[in-house]
Each structure stands twice: as structure tokens, then as C-alpha cells.
Amino acid sequence: MKESEKVRSEIRIVKDSWVNSDLLKKAKKDGVELVFHRFEAQQPQCVFGEGDVCCKNCWNGPCRIIPGKQDYGVCGANADVIVARNLLRHAGAGATCHTDHAKETVLALYEIAEGKAPGYGIKDKEKLLMFAEKLGIKTKGRSVKAIARDLVYEILEDFRRQQGLFVKKEGTYLNWLRIRATKERINTWKKLGILPVNADAETSHILHQTTMGCDADPVDLLLSVMRIGLVDGYSGLTLATDIQDIIFGTPMPVKSESNLGVLKEGYVNIVVHGHVPILSEKIVEWAKKLNDTAKKVGAKGINVVGTCCTGIEVLMRQGVPIAGHVLQQEMVIATGVCDLMIVDLQCIYPSIANVAQCYHTKIVTTIDYVRIPGAIHIPFEVDKADETAKKIVKLAVDNFKNRRKNKVFIPKEKAEVWTGFSAEAIIEALKKVNRKVPLKPLVDAIKSGDIYGIVGIVGCRNPKVRGMRFHEELTKLLIKKNVLVVGTGCWAHAAAQEGLMTPEATEKYAGAKLKRVLKAIGQANGLPALPPALHMGSCVDNGRIGVLLGAIADYLKVPIPALPVAGSAPEYVTEKAVAIASFFLALGLAVHINPVPPVTGSKLVTKILTKDLEEITGGKVLIGTTPEEAAKVIVAHIRKKRKELGLKV
Ligand code: BF8
């Protein structure tokens, strides 16, 4: 890289408010390479990959499409087929992340029911009973464990059902979709023939469907993307969240802190990273139990903080502070005070092991299919949860003495965050305004225009949009326009760090009408106001957004696509985000996606996703490459929906 380019790139890096320039300088001195440096080294990135017109599905290739010059791959597949096939594979890969996550939790519930996981219990019995009853499981006079076991059997049916697959399609479909989706949506999906039958079979089937010489119909492939979206939505997101709530409790509002400033110099710092809370919940518990042990090695105690979505899980339920989003995971180590980072699965950069080598940090992997050279692998099983968690916490305590004082720098930045806004928590807050019909105050505010619409902002931080502060700026622009923002994932880290998840943010940023509503609800709950950006959880908690919208649609007796709402993934990165976007599109939402999704290599696929899909599921992709453009298209969509519903625009 030329010197002038290097300077330009460093300017871009420090323009992001969440990048502490002193920490960056120190990391450089310590010999650390960060995500930004590797991103710069990758420039320019492949244009064929950007339009997804590269096919590597067989070894006639790799083939790529150059319009007017090379319009077909060796087998005859054109850009439309290649782009649609690639999109389906991305969505499928993303969905398996969430279905695997859900299965981890379901199998943990099974062990609990069998009495083989003594470290865990069932915290939300009411929720367990609600689902059991919806699925026709007898509950009266039975033990909670017996009911839980039967619930697990019904759930596992969604991963092994064969009836309705391939040969004889008999209209059987996912149990979890049946009890969590609205009737109107189910009928729409039935008519389209996209109701999934078996989550595992559907995700493995698309590998076959997209191999060389199988499905060559882009429209059919895109309908399969919608089906995979439903697998993701119900057998992944919603299922994972629901079972986690049963085991660990449904989140309720709690206050905490965010950003790198939550790391503490005199303490043993343990960072939980990844997505599944089964182990991190135990780490939090054992850190409390071994706090005095830490004092014996000269520390003031143990400080557990989180990154990415595992961090959010323990934040939502226990108020554990969050240190950073996906792009900050290396910086957490570069502070020099991370004694141990424990990871489970997804969004874990392999580079953390290299960064850790510059410090004393120990990296511990725990899942058998997620290993990183240079890390210590301590397999985690629910039946030995306590002894494993204790061992890991002790490892961190023992490592405290190895900290190198000359390499320590903790940025001061940290912000207060109000979190724990599950759909149930929102309903509880509304009950303080109207006990009998809690949704009424919310829906009345939507009808009157005091809440102009609701937007779910979700997803990752992308190094491609550095310097733009897309999450922060888009959120501010929307709440100023009286749009209530809810969201999850790395957006939540960004919004929290910007101070948008506090009652004060309502006063500072919300439009006058939204401010009035949030103050009224907040004051009924003993707060000056509800925050204008409601933290609904981790990425799997996107299912909570689906449940909330379903409840509003049912209350209003209209389909979800008729609501003045939208979704946005302004900095998406992962295949999981593709699966989530597919779920939202199947739900009938307009979804703003940035950077521009990798479908532009096909005019047909682009047209279907940005236009024709609206006539099919009600959803469509919105494009806006700056926060201002994004806010404009999202608000225009909400205005259109309000007009169609006969509401004030
Ligand atoms: O699931 S938002 S970078 S951390 S994929 Fe990953 Fe994206 Fe962050 Fe959680 Ni979600």
C-alpha cells in the first residue's frame, strides 16, 4: 500500500467514534494487526464476488459472468441462475447457524428434563406451559420436567419429520411455525408452497437443489430462499430464543454499561464471546462464586464482560456489561487487560489467537466444531457445566499475574444502556398504561401518528462502511421522524455506545410526538421515559421482533405486510444476516439492506427482490447507501403503508 493510501485508510479508521485512536496507536506499537488493516490489504475486492456472478459449484469452473462477453457458465447457467443459487446457499448456511444454535438449547432442555444437567433449571415455567398447551401436550397434574421432555419431543419432530417431504406433499409443517406465526402468514406461505416441513432436511436439500445440473429456475430458487427464511425464523431464531427464555428466564428491563471502558484495570477480566448463553450464564455464576479467589491473587475481584451476541444474552438477562461489537473483538484484547476470552460459536475472528499472542490473554474454545489454532480447547457439556465453568474461571484468575503492565490501556469511553426489552417486557411496560388491553396504547399511538412507524434495525458492523456510523446516524434520523426503533445484534452495541438506549436519549433525539408517547409509558413505569431505541436482544432474538409484529397485526386485524413498519440491516456481514433478511422478507417486511446485497449481477433477481416480491409475500428489499438515503426510503415506505391503512400521513 502506498504511503498516501495508508494515511487515508488510517483517517477513515479513526473517524468511527467507537475506534479509540490512542488504543489504535498502542495496538500498532504492540505489533497487532486489526480487522481494518486486513480489510485495506484486501482492496480492491473482487467485482465478480460483489455481484455474486462467480460460480464455484463444479469444476467445469470456476466460471464468472461478464455481460455481453461471457453470458453463460460452462454448463449454461446464466447470471440469474448463478446469483439465485448463490443467494440460496448463503441463506441456507445462515439458517444452519441458527438451527444448530436452537438445537444446542433444545438438547440442553432435554438434559434438564432428564435430570442430567444439574447446573441448570427451568426459570420461565409459564412460558414452558404456554408452548406445551399450544402443542396439545397434557400439562395438568404433571411435573415440569415431564412436560419439558414432551415439549422437546414435539420440537425434535421439526428436525426429523419425513411426511410431507419430496414424494407426497401432505401439508405438514414445522410445529414451531404453527404456534408462533400468524394465521394469515401461514395461509399465504401455504398458498406459495413454501411452508417448511423439516428444518434439517430443508437446509441440506438446498445443497442438492443448487448443485450443478439441478434447479435452473431463478424464481423457484428465490421461493426456496423464502422457505429457508422461514426455517431460520422459526426453527432457528424464534425457537432458540423461546427455549433460552424457558431455561434462563425471559428478559425484563435492566440497566448496564457498554463499550471498551467496561473493562477494569485492577480486576480479572473475563470476556464471553460468541452466541449461545448456555456456557456464558455459568461463567457469570462462577465468576461471582470465585470472586474472593481472585482477591487472593491481588485482584479486586472478577469482572465478566461480553462481546457480540453471547455478551448480549448475559446483558439482557443479568445486566452483564458489554465491551464491544464484532469489529471490536480484537480491540478488547489489545487493551492488555483481557485475562481470558472464552468463545462458543459464530462471528469469532480466527485472528483473536494472533492478537492474544501479543499479550498475556488466553483464548478458550469450547465447541467441538469451533476450534482455533493457538487457543486452549476445553470441551463444554451441559452435564459438567459447573466443573467446566469453574475450571475456566480459575484459568483466568491464574492468568492475572501474567498481565504486562506496560501494555495496558483501557479507553475511557463507556455509556449507560437500558436493555431487556423482550416482547413480554414491552407488553408488561404497556400494561402499566392499560392493564386490560396492553397493546392499545401502542397501537393508538401508531394510529394517531405519534408513533409514525416501527423499524427493526439489526445486524453486524461492516468495515466497508467505516466512517459513516450507519447504525447510529440511521437510528437518530428515524427517531427524529417519530419512528420507534427496536433492534438486536451488533446494532444494539452501536446504539448503546452512542447513548441511544437511555431515557435521556428520548429527550435529546426523539421527535416531539414520539417523545410524548415514550415519556408517558416510561413515567408509568417509574422512568423519565422509555428509550427511543429498544434493545430486544441478540441476533437470534430477531424472532422477538416477529412475535411483536404478529401481535400488533393480530390486534389490528391486518396482515403483517400492511403495518407501517420496516426492517434494516445497514451494515450486514454474515450469511446469518442473509437468512434473517430472508425471514423478514417472507414475513412481508420491507427490508433495507446495506452494503448493496450481492445480487446486482442479475437484473432479474434484483428486480424480484426490490419490486415483484411485494406482490408475493408483501416484502421487498430497500436500497439506501447512506444513512440519509436509507432513512428516506424507509420513511417513504412507512408513509405508503399508513396511507393504505387510511392513517394520517
Ligand atoms: O449474530 S450482528 S456480526 S455478532 S451476525 Fe455476528 Fe452480525 Fe454481530 Fe451476533 Ni448477528
XYZ file of C-alpha atoms and ligand atoms in Angstrom:
659
model
C 0.000 0.000 0.000
C 1.330 3.477 -0.896
C 2.092 5.860 1.994
C -0.710 8.285 0.972
C -3.205 5.400 0.860
C -2.055 4.268 4.291
C -2.703 7.740 5.738
C -6.142 7.875 4.071
C -7.024 4.492 5.481
C -5.972 5.458 8.997
C -8.044 8.628 8.785
C -11.052 6.507 7.804
C -10.433 4.167 10.722
C -10.297 6.852 13.395
C -13.366 8.628 12.011
C -15.543 5.993 13.672
C -16.486 7.141 17.125
C -16.044 3.644 18.526
C -12.415 3.455 17.470
C -10.217 4.907 20.177
C -7.211 6.405 18.396
C -4.902 6.000 21.418
C -5.751 2.318 21.620
C -5.129 2.037 17.909
C -1.683 3.618 18.293
C -0.864 1.310 21.186
C -2.029 -1.763 19.261
C 0.228 -0.717 16.379
C 3.154 -0.375 18.788
C 2.373 -3.806 20.225
C 2.542 -5.293 16.721
C -1.183 -6.057 16.469
C -2.902 -6.361 13.108
C -6.590 -5.435 13.273
C -9.573 -6.137 11.041
C -9.173 -2.726 9.345
C -5.624 -3.457 8.283
C -6.616 -6.753 6.696
C -9.583 -5.038 5.053
C -7.272 -2.483 3.444
C -4.917 -5.238 2.318
C -7.840 -6.910 0.521
C -8.576 -3.854 -1.656
C -9.780 -3.824 -4.348
C -12.195 -6.634 -3.576
C -13.435 -8.946 -6.313
C -16.140 -7.371 -8.506
C -17.465 -10.786 -9.538
C -17.935 -11.674 -5.882
C -19.711 -8.369 -5.252
C -22.376 -9.143 -7.851
C -22.196 -12.860 -6.894
C -21.738 -13.842 -10.548
C -18.960 -16.266 -9.748
C -19.883 -19.959 -9.661
C -17.640 -22.478 -7.946
C -20.257 -25.205 -7.573
C -18.459 -27.538 -10.000
C -15.054 -27.920 -11.599
C -16.111 -27.028 -15.097
C -15.420 -23.705 -13.443
C -14.801 -21.522 -11.598
C -16.964 -19.523 -14.009
C -17.892 -15.861 -13.922
C -20.303 -13.794 -15.948
C -19.194 -10.750 -17.942
C -22.327 -9.314 -19.608
C -22.120 -9.357 -23.395
C -18.863 -11.292 -23.320
C -19.333 -14.340 -21.143
C -23.060 -14.621 -20.505
C -23.038 -18.285 -19.502
C -21.007 -20.566 -17.294
C -19.612 -23.746 -18.880
C -22.806 -25.684 -18.003
C -25.016 -22.965 -19.487
C -26.119 -21.334 -16.219
C -26.626 -17.600 -16.704
C -26.248 -14.748 -14.216
C -29.826 -15.133 -12.929
C -29.328 -18.795 -12.084
C -25.872 -18.300 -10.574
C -26.941 -15.350 -8.405
C -30.134 -17.062 -7.199
C -28.285 -20.303 -6.460
C -25.565 -18.478 -4.534
C -28.142 -16.500 -2.548
C -29.941 -19.706 -1.588
C -26.677 -21.277 -0.419
C -25.865 -18.200 1.679
C -29.322 -18.203 3.244
C -29.059 -21.942 3.915
C -25.670 -21.604 5.599
C -27.003 -18.761 7.734
C -30.086 -20.747 8.710
C -27.994 -23.726 9.857
C -26.137 -21.402 12.253
C -29.427 -20.563 13.920
C -30.929 -24.067 13.791
C -27.733 -25.507 15.312
C -27.905 -22.820 17.976
C -31.550 -23.685 18.641
C -30.749 -27.406 18.836
C -27.983 -26.755 21.383
C -30.614 -25.163 23.616
C -33.329 -27.758 22.928
C -30.953 -30.619 23.763
C -29.892 -28.780 26.909
C -33.579 -28.595 27.870
C -33.812 -32.344 27.272
C -30.875 -32.977 29.624
C -32.520 -30.740 32.211
C -35.791 -32.655 31.842
C -33.928 -35.945 32.255
C -32.214 -34.649 35.397
C -28.803 -34.899 33.739
C -27.894 -31.215 33.778
C -27.908 -30.374 37.484
C -26.401 -26.935 36.893
C -29.493 -25.679 35.097
C -33.182 -25.292 35.798
C -36.366 -24.032 34.199
C -36.757 -20.358 35.043
C -39.790 -19.458 32.934
C -42.310 -22.196 33.737
C -45.191 -20.082 32.438
C -43.629 -19.953 29.006
C -42.964 -23.684 29.032
C -46.597 -24.378 29.873
C -47.834 -21.925 27.249
C -45.938 -23.681 24.459
C -46.836 -27.142 25.773
C -50.522 -26.263 25.755
C -50.310 -24.774 22.271
C -48.838 -28.061 21.081
C -51.537 -30.129 22.774
C -49.268 -31.566 25.483
C -51.111 -32.535 28.669
C -49.977 -30.262 31.496
C -52.455 -30.768 34.353
C -51.086 -32.762 37.252
C -47.753 -33.394 35.525
C -44.269 -32.410 36.638
C -42.497 -29.560 34.884
C -39.741 -31.927 33.810
C -42.197 -34.398 32.243
C -43.841 -31.548 30.323
C -40.424 -30.249 29.225
C -39.475 -33.705 27.930
C -42.672 -33.911 25.842
C -42.074 -30.396 24.557
C -38.599 -31.419 23.396
C -40.070 -34.436 21.553
C -42.514 -32.179 19.717
C -39.695 -29.781 18.814
C -37.441 -32.571 17.587
C -40.247 -33.592 15.210
C -39.380 -30.370 13.334
C -35.927 -31.824 12.673
C -36.876 -35.368 11.696
C -40.374 -35.300 10.132
C -40.343 -37.090 6.772
C -44.041 -36.978 5.953
C -44.616 -34.151 3.502
C -41.079 -34.155 2.137
C -40.347 -34.868 -1.514
C -42.668 -37.700 -2.557
C -46.031 -36.947 -1.046
C -46.620 -33.374 -0.018
C -49.370 -33.533 2.570
C -49.308 -30.116 4.106
C -47.413 -30.990 7.290
C -45.095 -28.270 8.518
C -42.967 -27.018 11.410
C -44.655 -27.175 14.824
C -42.820 -24.071 15.989
C -44.001 -22.097 12.967
C -47.568 -23.296 13.579
C -47.604 -21.944 17.141
C -45.563 -18.753 16.572
C -46.693 -17.345 13.189
C -49.950 -15.522 12.453
C -52.742 -17.438 10.697
C -52.722 -15.021 7.793
C -48.985 -15.557 7.200
C -49.350 -19.334 7.397
C -52.109 -19.262 4.776
C -50.006 -17.059 2.490
C -46.985 -19.354 2.820
C -49.204 -22.407 2.262
C -50.522 -20.927 -0.998
C -46.951 -20.247 -2.104
C -45.927 -23.812 -1.210
C -43.056 -22.618 0.978
C -44.068 -23.978 4.384
C -41.006 -25.882 5.647
C -41.512 -29.453 6.778
C -38.236 -30.388 8.447
C -35.581 -27.781 9.275
C -32.613 -30.099 8.789
C -33.962 -31.670 5.598
C -34.736 -28.251 4.098
C -31.255 -26.866 4.751
C -29.469 -29.970 3.450
C -31.869 -30.183 0.484
C -30.828 -26.788 -0.858
C -27.252 -28.025 -1.260
C -28.645 -30.612 -3.653
C -31.026 -28.152 -5.314
C -28.191 -25.719 -6.093
C -25.602 -28.198 -7.301
C -24.607 -28.372 -10.985
C -27.446 -29.587 -13.161
C -30.337 -29.225 -10.690
C -32.641 -26.236 -10.224
C -32.136 -23.725 -13.067
C -35.244 -21.636 -12.420
C -34.311 -18.386 -10.618
C -37.906 -17.796 -9.486
C -38.127 -21.250 -7.930
C -34.730 -20.726 -6.305
C -35.904 -17.434 -4.790
C -39.056 -19.080 -3.430
C -36.711 -21.562 -1.762
C -34.855 -18.599 -0.250
C -38.190 -17.626 1.330
C -38.708 -21.180 2.609
C -35.226 -21.139 4.142
C -36.099 -17.758 5.674
C -38.985 -19.498 7.457
C -36.704 -22.302 8.639
C -34.389 -19.632 10.004
C -37.221 -17.631 11.539
C -38.996 -20.448 13.344
C -36.617 -23.428 13.783
C -33.688 -21.092 14.336
C -34.348 -17.616 15.740
C -37.701 -17.932 17.495
C -37.058 -21.467 18.755
C -33.615 -20.596 20.167
C -34.966 -17.528 21.936
C -38.028 -19.300 23.325
C -36.037 -22.206 24.774
C -33.382 -19.877 26.193
C -36.164 -17.924 27.879
C -37.564 -21.141 29.360
C -34.167 -22.138 30.766
C -32.696 -18.765 31.735
C -35.779 -16.590 32.086
C -37.460 -14.067 29.798
C -35.546 -10.772 29.861
C -37.033 -7.779 31.646
C -35.624 -4.220 31.631
C -32.253 -3.834 33.302
C -29.574 -1.125 33.283
C -25.918 -1.707 32.450
C -22.961 -0.252 30.547
C -21.364 -0.654 27.135
C -18.097 -0.042 25.260
C -14.432 -0.860 25.982
C -14.486 1.286 29.117
C -16.306 -1.529 30.934
C -13.009 -3.421 31.232
C -11.409 -2.793 34.641
C -7.707 -2.487 35.302
C -7.479 -3.928 38.831
C -9.794 -6.850 38.134
C -9.534 -10.245 36.486
C -11.303 -9.556 33.188
C -13.128 -12.447 31.544
C -14.695 -11.799 28.151
C -17.510 -14.067 26.932
C -17.778 -14.113 23.152
C -19.971 -15.895 20.629
C -23.708 -16.568 20.667
C -25.079 -19.309 22.909
C -25.695 -18.372 26.553
C -25.539 -21.908 27.948
C -21.906 -21.626 28.985
C -21.668 -17.859 29.467
C -24.506 -17.929 32.027
C -22.413 -20.416 34.009
C -19.259 -18.298 33.664
C -21.115 -15.330 35.142
C -22.291 -17.526 38.030
C -18.819 -18.940 38.758
C -17.145 -15.563 38.462
C -19.339 -14.425 41.365
C -18.555 -17.575 43.344
C -14.791 -17.241 42.819
C -14.592 -13.509 43.407
C -12.688 -13.986 46.675
C -10.244 -16.378 44.998
C -9.365 -13.518 42.645
C -8.633 -11.292 45.633
C -6.076 -13.816 46.820
C -4.021 -13.240 43.649
C -4.026 -9.466 44.138
C -7.044 -8.554 42.013
C -10.003 -6.538 43.292
C -12.382 -9.185 42.004
C -13.638 -10.683 38.739
C -15.184 -8.581 36.005
C -17.128 -10.504 33.341
C -17.990 -8.563 30.203
C -19.327 -9.642 26.818
C -18.789 -9.152 23.133
C -21.082 -9.876 20.191
C -24.268 -11.830 20.910
C -23.221 -14.040 23.836
C -22.430 -10.747 25.508
C -25.922 -9.515 24.703
C -27.526 -12.687 26.079
C -25.962 -12.194 29.526
C -26.568 -8.450 29.305
C -30.281 -8.944 28.609
C -30.849 -11.370 31.470
C -28.222 -10.420 34.038
C -27.113 -6.897 33.199
C -23.522 -8.004 32.446
C -21.742 -5.067 30.714
C -20.939 -5.352 27.004
C -17.453 -4.429 25.812
C -17.932 -4.361 22.078
C -19.386 -5.467 18.767
C -17.874 -7.732 16.167
C -15.316 -5.192 14.915
C -14.136 -4.510 18.468
C -13.351 -8.107 19.484
C -9.638 -7.676 18.735
C -9.527 -4.293 20.473
C -10.850 -5.890 23.654
C -7.679 -7.993 23.722
C -5.481 -5.073 22.653
C -6.369 -3.260 25.899
C -3.907 -5.658 27.545
C -6.316 -6.398 30.427
C -8.270 -9.297 28.959
C -7.096 -12.233 31.053
C -9.252 -14.760 29.277
C -11.626 -14.731 26.333
C -13.987 -17.667 26.190
C -15.738 -18.327 22.907
C -18.583 -20.573 21.807
C -19.645 -20.186 18.189
C -20.093 -17.757 15.262
C -18.538 -14.352 14.473
C -15.317 -15.253 16.264
C -12.381 -13.994 14.199
C -9.588 -16.581 13.958
C -7.291 -13.556 14.321
C -8.015 -13.260 18.058
C -5.457 -16.008 18.694
C -2.806 -13.924 16.888
C -3.742 -10.761 18.772
C -3.668 -12.693 22.056
C -0.068 -13.678 21.330
C 0.923 -10.005 21.662
C -0.457 -10.021 25.220
C -0.978 -12.492 28.057
C -4.599 -13.269 27.053
C -5.738 -16.875 26.999
C -8.306 -17.816 24.366
C -10.532 -20.755 25.268
C -12.643 -22.537 22.651
C -15.435 -24.772 23.924
C -17.394 -26.207 20.994
C -16.005 -29.238 19.226
C -16.609 -27.860 15.734
C -15.259 -24.375 16.551
C -11.526 -24.635 17.129
C -8.809 -22.034 16.660
C -5.118 -22.914 16.450
C -3.374 -21.219 19.355
C -6.413 -21.432 21.629
C -6.897 -23.794 24.568
C -9.774 -26.177 23.882
C -11.932 -27.058 26.874
C -14.958 -29.021 25.647
C -18.206 -27.933 27.195
C -21.048 -30.313 28.009
C -24.151 -29.387 29.956
C -23.867 -32.292 32.389
C -20.462 -30.988 33.509
C -21.320 -27.296 33.247
C -20.305 -26.331 36.778
C -16.946 -28.048 36.807
C -16.072 -26.715 33.337
C -17.094 -23.148 34.134
C -15.176 -23.277 37.422
C -12.073 -24.559 35.630
C -12.230 -21.778 33.038
C -12.771 -19.008 35.601
C -9.828 -20.345 37.633
C -7.692 -20.295 34.497
C -8.477 -16.604 34.120
C -7.678 -15.888 37.779
C -4.349 -17.707 37.482
C -3.509 -15.701 34.385
C -3.984 -12.314 36.115
C -0.402 -12.349 37.386
C 0.909 -12.594 33.809
C -0.543 -9.243 32.786
C 2.103 -6.933 31.306
C 1.617 -3.532 32.902
C 3.431 -1.677 30.124
C 0.901 -2.971 27.609
C -2.236 -1.849 29.440
C -4.522 0.846 28.073
C -8.281 0.921 28.640
C -10.197 3.571 26.699
C -12.414 5.671 28.944
C -15.467 5.523 26.687
C -18.492 3.793 28.124
C -22.199 4.509 28.002
C -25.243 3.584 30.026
C -27.641 1.148 28.383
C -31.180 0.123 29.221
C -31.800 -3.340 27.891
C -34.032 -6.408 28.335
C -36.900 -5.332 26.084
C -38.295 -8.719 25.141
C -41.767 -8.669 23.567
C -43.082 -9.675 27.019
C -41.186 -6.811 28.681
C -42.686 -4.317 26.222
C -46.178 -5.708 26.921
C -45.527 -5.514 30.683
C -44.485 -1.863 30.322
C -47.641 -1.159 28.302
C -49.764 -2.881 30.955
C -48.872 -0.060 33.329
C -50.741 2.234 30.940
C -53.608 -0.123 30.099
C -53.809 -3.280 32.181
C -56.676 -4.894 30.283
C -55.599 -4.208 26.697
C -51.846 -3.527 26.857
C -51.344 -3.192 23.117
C -53.962 -0.439 22.896
C -51.722 2.487 23.900
C -49.058 1.394 21.407
C -51.488 0.827 18.567
C -53.399 4.039 19.331
C -50.106 5.935 19.116
C -49.378 4.301 15.756
C -52.875 5.152 14.525
C -52.621 8.796 15.605
C -49.155 9.146 14.101
C -47.499 9.871 17.454
C -45.514 6.763 16.613
C -45.169 7.164 12.845
C -43.966 3.583 12.433
C -41.696 0.930 13.892
C -38.349 -0.074 12.401
C -36.250 -3.044 13.464
C -32.567 -2.306 12.892
C -30.440 -5.398 13.122
C -27.174 -6.969 12.213
C -23.472 -6.569 12.052
C -20.803 -3.860 11.738
C -19.134 -3.883 8.362
C -15.627 -2.485 7.762
C -16.861 -1.417 4.295
C -18.970 1.355 5.808
C -16.436 2.717 8.269
C -16.548 6.399 8.914
C -20.270 6.517 8.138
C -21.624 5.500 11.549
C -24.559 3.976 9.699
C -26.230 2.341 12.703
C -26.007 5.434 14.881
C -26.989 8.002 12.262
C -29.863 5.982 10.777
C -31.292 5.365 14.253
C -31.124 9.071 15.084
C -32.726 10.111 11.783
C -35.618 7.697 12.290
C -36.388 8.569 15.896
C -36.309 12.234 14.971
C -39.071 11.414 12.484
C -41.088 9.863 15.338
C -40.291 6.312 14.269
C -39.787 3.912 17.173
C -36.635 1.847 16.664
C -36.250 -1.651 18.058
C -33.351 -3.927 17.308
C -30.772 -6.540 18.029
C -27.236 -7.794 17.425
C -24.295 -5.539 16.736
C -26.670 -2.659 16.033
C -27.501 -2.832 19.719
C -23.828 -2.457 20.666
C -23.569 0.568 18.367
C -26.770 2.181 19.597
C -25.814 1.551 23.233
C -22.352 3.054 22.796
C -23.938 6.121 21.203
C -26.157 6.554 24.274
C -29.345 5.875 22.323
C -30.658 3.282 24.747
C -31.313 5.607 27.649
C -34.309 7.672 28.802
C -32.130 10.769 28.216
C -31.845 9.871 24.523
C -35.599 10.301 24.209
C -35.309 13.883 25.416
C -32.277 14.551 23.218
C -33.086 12.830 19.923
C -36.753 11.809 19.611
C -39.262 13.783 17.593
C -41.804 15.678 19.725
C -44.646 13.185 19.196
C -42.566 10.094 19.874
C -41.115 11.835 22.920
C -44.610 12.377 24.327
C -45.541 8.696 23.983
C -42.249 7.371 25.362
C -42.441 9.749 28.316
C -45.986 8.631 29.134
C -45.105 4.917 29.003
C -41.789 5.460 30.780
C -43.325 7.505 33.588
C -45.999 4.859 34.139
C -43.057 2.513 34.733
C -41.090 4.780 37.045
C -38.663 6.033 34.391
C -38.403 9.543 32.931
C -39.055 7.954 29.517
C -38.667 4.724 27.570
C -35.532 4.811 25.414
C -36.293 5.591 21.748
C -34.124 2.641 20.659
C -35.375 -0.501 22.366
C -32.842 -3.270 22.869
C -34.634 -6.522 22.026
C -31.561 -8.739 22.247
C -29.060 -10.768 20.295
C -29.365 -11.772 16.654
C -31.416 -14.890 17.383
C -33.757 -12.546 19.241
C -34.901 -11.203 15.893
C -37.629 -13.775 16.437
C -38.882 -11.440 19.209
C -39.455 -8.743 16.573
C -41.532 -11.230 14.532
C -43.613 -12.108 17.599
C -44.209 -8.433 18.483
C -45.242 -7.521 14.931
C -47.516 -10.571 14.788
C -49.248 -9.437 17.979
C -49.742 -5.890 16.612
C -51.056 -7.227 13.286
C -53.488 -9.575 15.032
C -54.678 -6.778 17.308
C -55.300 -4.535 14.303
C -56.742 -7.484 12.333
C -54.479 -6.771 9.369
C -51.661 -8.817 7.792
C -48.082 -8.031 8.891
C -47.207 -6.572 5.441
C -49.936 -3.946 5.916
C -48.257 -2.480 9.014
C -46.309 0.817 8.871
C -43.091 -0.969 9.775
C -39.791 -1.948 8.163
C -36.513 -3.690 8.854
C -32.975 -2.575 8.222
C -29.589 -4.315 8.220
C -27.411 -1.278 7.458
C -24.028 -2.953 7.916
C -24.721 -6.631 7.317
C -21.777 -9.028 7.070
C -22.675 -12.646 7.713
C -24.657 -15.379 5.993
C -26.790 -15.373 9.136
C -27.838 -11.855 8.199
C -28.888 -13.145 4.755
C -31.052 -15.788 6.456
C -32.586 -13.201 8.803
C -33.303 -10.853 5.890
C -34.973 -13.777 4.086
C -37.147 -14.369 7.164
C -38.149 -10.706 7.308
C -38.931 -10.712 3.583
C -41.101 -13.817 3.991
C -42.837 -12.118 6.929
C -43.778 -9.387 4.474
C -41.480 -6.615 5.644
C -39.670 -4.059 3.554
C -36.027 -4.579 4.495
C -33.323 -2.016 3.907
C -30.050 -3.837 3.243
C -26.612 -2.272 3.080
C -23.974 -2.717 1.662
C -25.964 -3.412 -1.501
C -26.701 -7.171 -1.363
C -24.692 -9.457 -3.661
C -27.462 -9.877 -6.230
C -26.730 -6.993 -8.568
C -25.114 -9.352 -11.077
C -28.625 -10.482 -12.007
C -31.152 -7.943 -13.224
C -33.948 -10.475 -12.738
C -33.063 -11.362 -9.130
C -32.575 -7.672 -8.295
C -35.967 -6.817 -9.798
C -37.760 -9.638 -7.992
C -36.263 -8.744 -4.611
C -36.717 -4.988 -4.888
C -40.118 -4.985 -6.611
C -42.022 -8.147 -7.575
C -41.702 -9.837 -4.175
C -44.090 -7.241 -2.735
C -46.908 -8.885 -4.718
C -45.860 -12.322 -3.480
C -45.024 -12.201 0.256
C -45.531 -8.461 0.803
C -41.816 -7.963 1.480
C -39.189 -6.204 -0.597
C -35.584 -5.061 -0.409
C -34.942 -1.334 0.028
C -31.631 0.203 -1.014
C -30.011 3.225 0.621
C -26.247 3.553 0.730
C -26.076 6.436 3.200
C -27.972 6.864 6.481
C -29.876 9.789 4.931
C -30.897 7.812 1.839
C -31.834 4.839 3.980
C -33.990 6.940 6.313
C -35.681 8.481 3.285
C -36.665 5.176 1.652
C -37.724 3.648 4.964
C -39.898 6.625 5.944
C -41.392 6.712 2.424
C -42.326 3.041 2.799
C -43.938 3.692 6.188
C -45.848 6.652 4.712
C -47.158 4.432 1.915
C -48.338 1.813 4.420
C -50.016 4.444 6.583
C -51.835 5.801 3.542
C -53.014 2.329 2.546
C -54.341 1.782 6.079
C -56.141 5.123 5.946
C -53.968 6.583 8.718
C -52.774 10.185 8.936
C -49.604 10.674 6.862
O -25.361 -12.801 15.373
S -24.838 -8.912 14.319
S -21.574 -9.695 13.395
S -22.377 -10.874 16.438
S -24.047 -11.965 12.779
Fe -22.267 -11.530 14.254
Fe -23.599 -9.863 12.766
Fe -22.722 -9.126 15.109
Fe -24.275 -11.932 16.607
Ni -25.515 -11.223 14.320
